Coordinates of C-alpha atoms in Angstrom, one line a residue:
M182 CA 56.9 103.9 108.7
K183 CA 58.8 104.3 105.6
R184 CA 59.1 108.0 106.4
K185 CA 60.4 107.5 109.9
M186 CA 63.0 105.1 108.6
L187 CA 64.1 107.7 106.1
V188 CA 64.3 110.3 108.8
L189 CA 66.5 108.0 111.0
F190 CA 68.7 107.0 108.1
I191 CA 69.7 110.5 106.9
P192 CA 71.4 111.7 110.0
L193 CA 73.5 108.3 110.0
L194 CA 74.7 109.1 106.6
L195 CA 75.5 112.8 107.6
L196 CA 77.4 111.5 110.6
T197 CA 79.4 108.9 108.6
G198 CA 80.3 111.5 106.1
C199 CA 81.5 114.0 108.7
L200 CA 83.5 111.4 110.7
E201 CA 85.5 110.3 107.6
K202 CA 86.2 113.9 106.7
E203 CA 87.4 114.6 110.2
I204 CA 89.8 111.6 110.1
L205 CA 91.2 112.5 106.8
D206 CA 91.8 116.0 107.9
D207 CA 93.5 115.1 111.1
V208 CA 96.1 112.5 109.9
N209 CA 99.1 112.5 107.7
I210 CA 98.7 109.6 105.1
I211 CA 101.9 107.8 104.2
T212 CA 102.0 106.8 100.5
V213 CA 105.6 105.8 100.2
A214 CA 108.2 104.5 102.7
G215 CA 111.8 103.8 102.6
Y216 CA 114.5 102.1 104.8
D217 CA 118.3 102.6 104.6
M218 CA 121.3 101.6 106.8
E219 CA 123.0 104.3 108.7
G220 CA 126.4 102.9 109.8
S221 CA 126.5 99.4 111.1
D222 CA 123.7 99.5 113.7
Q223 CA 121.4 102.2 112.7
I224 CA 118.4 102.3 110.3
K225 CA 116.9 105.4 108.7
G226 CA 113.2 105.6 107.9
T227 CA 111.7 108.0 105.4
V228 CA 108.0 108.5 104.5
V229 CA 106.4 110.6 101.8
I230 CA 103.1 112.4 102.6
P231 CA 101.3 114.0 99.7
V232 CA 100.2 117.6 100.0
Y233 CA 97.3 118.6 97.8
K234 CA 96.7 122.1 96.9
K235 CA 93.8 123.6 94.8
D236 CA 94.8 124.0 91.1
A237 CA 98.4 122.9 91.8
P238 CA 100.6 119.8 91.3
V239 CA 100.8 117.3 94.2
E240 CA 103.7 118.2 96.6
S241 CA 105.5 115.8 98.8
E242 CA 106.3 116.3 102.6
I243 CA 109.1 114.2 103.6
I244 CA 109.7 113.0 107.1
E245 CA 112.8 111.1 108.1
D246 CA 114.4 109.7 111.3
T247 CA 117.0 107.3 112.6
T248 CA 116.8 104.6 115.2
S249 CA 118.6 101.5 116.4
L250 CA 118.6 98.4 114.1
E251 CA 117.5 96.3 117.1
V252 CA 114.1 98.3 117.3
S253 CA 113.7 98.9 113.5
K254 CA 110.0 97.8 113.8
D255 CA 109.4 100.9 115.9
I256 CA 110.6 103.3 113.3
L257 CA 107.1 104.6 112.7
T258 CA 106.8 105.6 116.4
H259 CA 110.1 107.6 116.0
L260 CA 108.7 109.2 112.8
Q261 CA 105.5 110.3 114.7
R262 CA 107.5 112.6 116.8
K263 CA 108.3 114.7 113.8
S264 CA 104.8 114.8 112.2
S265 CA 102.2 117.5 113.1
D266 CA 99.4 114.9 112.8
P267 CA 99.3 111.1 113.3
L268 CA 100.9 109.1 110.6
V269 CA 98.9 106.4 109.1
L270 CA 99.8 103.6 106.6
G271 CA 96.3 102.9 105.1
K272 CA 97.2 104.4 101.7
I273 CA 100.8 103.2 101.4
S274 CA 101.4 101.9 97.9
V275 CA 105.2 101.5 97.6
V276 CA 108.1 100.6 100.0
I277 CA 111.7 101.0 99.1
Y278 CA 114.5 99.0 100.9
S279 CA 118.0 99.9 100.2
E280 CA 120.2 97.2 98.6
E281 CA 122.2 97.1 101.9
I282 CA 119.1 96.3 104.0
A283 CA 117.8 93.8 101.4
K284 CA 121.1 91.9 101.7
K285 CA 120.7 91.8 105.6
G286 CA 117.2 90.6 105.5
L287 CA 113.7 92.0 105.2
T288 CA 111.6 89.9 107.6
T289 CA 111.4 92.3 110.5
L290 CA 110.6 95.3 108.3
V291 CA 107.9 93.5 106.2
D292 CA 106.4 92.1 109.3
T293 CA 105.5 95.5 110.4
L294 CA 103.4 95.9 107.1
Q295 CA 101.7 92.6 107.3
R296 CA 100.6 93.1 110.8
D297 CA 99.0 96.5 110.2
A298 CA 95.3 95.6 109.1
S299 CA 95.0 98.9 107.2
V300 CA 97.9 98.1 104.8
G301 CA 96.6 96.5 101.6
S302 CA 98.3 93.3 100.2
R303 CA 98.9 94.9 96.8
V304 CA 101.6 97.2 98.1
Y305 CA 104.7 97.2 95.9
L306 CA 107.9 96.2 97.7
T307 CA 111.1 97.3 95.9
V308 CA 114.9 97.4 96.3
G309 CA 116.7 100.7 95.8
R310 CA 120.0 100.6 93.9
E311 CA 120.9 103.9 95.7
S312 CA 119.6 104.9 99.1
A313 CA 115.8 104.7 99.5
N314 CA 116.0 108.3 100.9
S315 CA 117.5 109.6 97.6
I316 CA 115.1 107.8 95.4
M317 CA 112.2 109.2 97.3
K318 CA 113.5 112.7 96.8
A319 CA 113.7 112.4 93.0
K320 CA 111.5 114.2 90.4
F321 CA 108.1 112.7 90.0
G322 CA 106.4 115.5 87.9
T323 CA 102.8 116.4 88.9
R324 CA 101.7 113.1 90.0
G325 CA 103.8 112.6 93.2
A326 CA 106.1 109.7 94.2
A327 CA 103.4 107.1 94.9
A328 CA 101.5 107.4 91.8
Y329 CA 104.8 107.6 89.7
I330 CA 106.5 104.5 91.1
S331 CA 103.4 102.4 91.4
N332 CA 102.3 103.2 87.8
L333 CA 105.9 102.5 86.7
I334 CA 105.9 99.0 88.3
R335 CA 102.3 98.2 87.4
H336 CA 102.6 98.9 83.6
N337 CA 105.9 96.9 83.4
I338 CA 104.2 94.0 85.1
E339 CA 101.1 94.2 82.7
N340 CA 102.9 95.1 79.6
R341 CA 106.6 94.5 79.9
D342 CA 109.2 92.2 81.7
I343 CA 108.6 92.5 85.4
P344 CA 107.0 89.3 86.8
K345 CA 104.0 89.8 89.0
T346 CA 105.0 90.8 92.6
N347 CA 103.5 92.6 95.6
L348 CA 103.4 92.3 99.4
H349 CA 101.0 89.4 99.4
I350 CA 103.1 87.4 96.9
F351 CA 106.4 88.3 98.7
I352 CA 105.1 87.1 102.0
Y353 CA 103.7 83.8 100.6
D354 CA 107.0 83.0 98.9
L355 CA 108.8 84.0 102.1
N356 CA 106.6 81.7 104.2
A357 CA 106.2 78.8 101.8
K358 CA 109.7 77.5 102.2
D359 CA 109.6 75.9 98.8
S360 CA 109.9 79.0 96.6
D361 CA 112.1 82.1 96.9
P362 CA 110.8 85.7 96.4
Y363 CA 112.0 88.5 94.0
L364 CA 111.4 92.2 93.9
P365 CA 112.0 94.9 91.3
I366 CA 115.0 97.1 91.7
L367 CA 114.7 100.8 91.3
K368 CA 117.4 103.4 90.5
K369 CA 117.9 107.0 89.8
G370 CA 118.0 107.8 86.1
E371 CA 118.9 110.8 84.0
G372 CA 117.4 114.1 85.0
D373 CA 116.9 112.8 88.6
T374 CA 114.2 110.5 87.5
V375 CA 113.5 107.0 88.8
E376 CA 113.6 103.9 86.6
L377 CA 113.6 100.0 86.9
D378 CA 117.0 98.4 87.0
G379 CA 116.3 94.6 86.9
L380 CA 115.0 92.1 89.5
A381 CA 116.4 91.3 93.0
L382 CA 116.5 87.6 93.8
F383 CA 116.2 86.5 97.3
K384 CA 117.2 83.3 99.4
G385 CA 114.6 83.5 102.2
D386 CA 114.5 87.1 103.2
K387 CA 118.0 88.1 102.0
M388 CA 118.9 89.3 98.5
V389 CA 121.6 87.0 97.0
S390 CA 121.6 87.7 93.3
E391 CA 119.8 89.7 90.5
I392 CA 118.6 89.6 86.9
P393 CA 119.5 92.5 84.6
N394 CA 116.8 94.3 82.6
E395 CA 117.9 92.7 79.3
K396 CA 117.4 89.2 80.8
L397 CA 114.1 89.7 82.4
I398 CA 111.9 88.8 79.4
F399 CA 113.4 85.2 79.6
F400 CA 112.8 85.0 83.3
K401 CA 109.1 86.1 82.9
L402 CA 108.6 83.6 80.0
I403 CA 109.5 80.7 82.3
A404 CA 108.2 82.0 85.5
D405 CA 105.1 84.0 84.7
K406 CA 102.7 84.8 81.9
Y407 CA 104.2 87.2 79.5
T408 CA 102.1 89.8 77.7
E409 CA 103.5 92.6 75.6
G410 CA 107.2 93.3 75.1
T411 CA 109.8 93.7 72.4
Y412 CA 113.1 91.8 71.9
S413 CA 115.8 92.4 69.3
L414 CA 117.1 89.5 67.3
Q415 CA 120.3 89.2 65.2
L416 CA 119.7 87.0 62.3
P417 CA 122.3 84.7 60.4
K418 CA 123.2 87.5 57.8
K419 CA 123.6 90.0 60.7
E420 CA 120.2 91.7 60.0
L421 CA 118.3 92.9 63.1
A422 CA 114.6 92.3 63.8
A423 CA 112.6 93.7 66.7
V424 CA 109.8 91.2 67.6
K425 CA 107.0 92.2 69.7
T426 CA 105.4 89.4 71.8
I427 CA 101.5 89.8 72.0
F428 CA 100.8 86.5 73.7
S429 CA 102.6 83.7 75.6
N430 CA 102.0 80.9 78.0
R431 CA 104.3 78.3 79.6
K432 CA 103.7 74.8 81.0
I433 CA 106.1 72.9 83.2
E434 CA 106.1 69.1 82.8
V435 CA 107.4 66.8 85.6
N436 CA 108.9 63.4 84.9
K437 CA 107.5 61.5 87.9
N438 CA 109.9 58.5 87.1
D439 CA 113.0 60.8 87.3
P440 CA 112.5 64.2 89.1
T441 CA 116.0 65.2 88.1
K442 CA 114.4 65.9 84.6
L443 CA 112.0 68.7 83.9
T444 CA 110.6 70.2 80.7
I445 CA 109.4 73.8 80.3
K446 CA 107.2 74.4 77.2
V447 CA 106.8 78.0 76.2
K448 CA 104.4 79.2 73.4
I449 CA 104.8 82.7 71.9
S450 CA 102.9 84.6 69.3
G451 CA 104.6 87.9 68.0
I452 CA 104.7 90.5 65.4
V453 CA 107.7 92.0 63.5
Q454 CA 108.0 95.7 64.5
Q455 CA 111.3 96.4 62.8
Y456 CA 113.5 94.7 60.3
T457 CA 116.9 96.0 58.9
G458 CA 116.8 93.8 55.8
G459 CA 114.5 93.8 52.7
M460 CA 111.2 92.1 52.3
I461 CA 110.4 89.6 54.9
T462 CA 109.9 86.2 53.0
P463 CA 108.6 83.1 54.6
K464 CA 112.2 81.8 54.8
I465 CA 113.3 85.0 56.8
K466 CA 110.2 84.6 59.0
S467 CA 111.2 81.1 59.8
E468 CA 114.7 82.3 60.6
M469 CA 113.4 84.9 63.0
E470 CA 111.2 82.3 64.7
K471 CA 114.2 79.9 65.1
A472 CA 116.6 82.7 66.2
F473 CA 114.1 83.7 69.0
E474 CA 113.6 80.1 70.0
K475 CA 117.4 79.7 70.2
E476 CA 117.7 82.9 72.5
I477 CA 114.9 81.6 74.7
I478 CA 116.7 78.2 75.2
N479 CA 120.2 79.6 75.8
E480 CA 119.1 82.5 78.1
S481 CA 116.7 80.4 80.1
K482 CA 119.3 77.7 80.8
Q483 CA 121.7 80.3 82.0
L484 CA 119.2 81.7 84.4
I485 CA 118.4 78.3 85.8
E486 CA 122.1 77.6 86.3
Q487 CA 122.5 80.8 88.1
F488 CA 119.6 79.9 90.5
K489 CA 121.2 76.5 91.1
E490 CA 124.5 78.1 91.8
T491 CA 123.0 80.4 94.4
D492 CA 120.7 77.7 95.8
I493 CA 117.5 79.6 95.2
D494 CA 114.2 78.6 93.5
P495 CA 112.3 81.6 92.3
L496 CA 110.5 79.4 89.7
G497 CA 108.9 77.5 92.5
I498 CA 110.0 74.1 91.0
Q499 CA 110.2 72.5 94.5
D500 CA 106.5 73.3 95.2
L501 CA 105.6 71.9 91.9
L502 CA 107.4 68.6 92.5
E503 CA 106.1 68.3 96.0
S504 CA 102.5 68.6 94.5
R505 CA 103.1 66.2 91.6
I506 CA 105.3 63.4 93.2
R507 CA 104.1 61.4 96.2
G508 CA 106.5 61.5 99.2
F509 CA 108.7 64.2 97.6
G510 CA 109.8 66.7 100.2
K511 CA 112.7 69.0 101.3
K512 CA 115.3 66.2 101.7
E513 CA 114.7 64.9 98.2
W514 CA 114.8 68.5 96.8
K515 CA 118.2 69.1 98.3
E516 CA 119.5 65.9 96.6
I517 CA 118.2 66.4 93.2
Y518 CA 118.4 70.2 92.8
P519 CA 122.1 70.4 91.9
K520 CA 121.6 67.6 89.3
L521 CA 118.3 69.0 88.0
S522 CA 118.2 69.0 84.1
V523 CA 115.7 71.5 82.6
E524 CA 114.8 71.2 78.9
I525 CA 113.4 74.3 77.4
K526 CA 111.0 73.7 74.6
P527 CA 110.0 77.1 72.9
E528 CA 107.5 77.5 70.1
V529 CA 107.5 80.9 68.5
M530 CA 105.0 82.0 65.9
I531 CA 105.2 85.3 64.2
T532 CA 101.7 86.1 63.0
E533 CA 102.4 89.5 61.3
T534 CA 105.5 90.9 59.5
G535 CA 104.1 94.3 58.4
V536 CA 104.4 93.2 54.7
I537 CA 101.4 93.0 52.4
D538 CA 101.9 89.8 50.2

């Protein structure tokens, strides 16, 4: 009996292997997609298809087409007409929306992704400082556009200043109605490369503001967990110190008796990577900690005022208040948000200074 089962099972494995190979050989797999405005009523779609050759770097085949803004959801259908094989989205890892499109609204274009069952929820959505088409034609070395951009975003989320974001998180924030999404911004760098250029802030599905690179550390400290990253401080005697954070967490405390008052506590552990003065004494170490705490307070408060002025809530404070205070809803939020007072309480501890005592 076991022998018969084995004989029946082997052909099934062979058939499965042959079927997968045939499918992969007969389709064009999209790994990066981009969208740009063409005039006032046209949208341009661009897709990257990796071309693998034996003992050679990955090459990119680029297909692009333009269609009416009214039927932008069908841009893939138009691109199919220019592809030698069917285009599929199953391996897509990055989508780039031009800044112009992001300001008009992303709901229609994002909806196309979430309705395709083959598209994973961890796809990185981004905003292009220049046109998505030009960014997708940049130089990506031997890895190709998809691997280069997705690795760029991933390591900046895990080790630097970009807060965690992907298709799933964006759609959740978009539909939640009590928090607002954000997406990383890409731009062309020196030598026709691609680099990160801040964070795009959305009200609903429309980009309304942004945070520059140098302020991202403070946003991530109060919005997300922060891992590794380096920040330069200027001390009272004009010395400069580079402090690398190795651990942080944040806690938001709600005043149930007065929802207009909120406290965000941030704890950071860091090490000194560079110092322009002499030996780091306990007094200088304390000055570094206090200087960093002061920066966190000032910069975080400026960001929160920016959010209030544009009437956005990327920190998800409304959601937090609704979960902590009985009867608190959208009406109450609209009343208290302009008056919201947020106290920032940082606690910085420098654990290593690089000096042997």
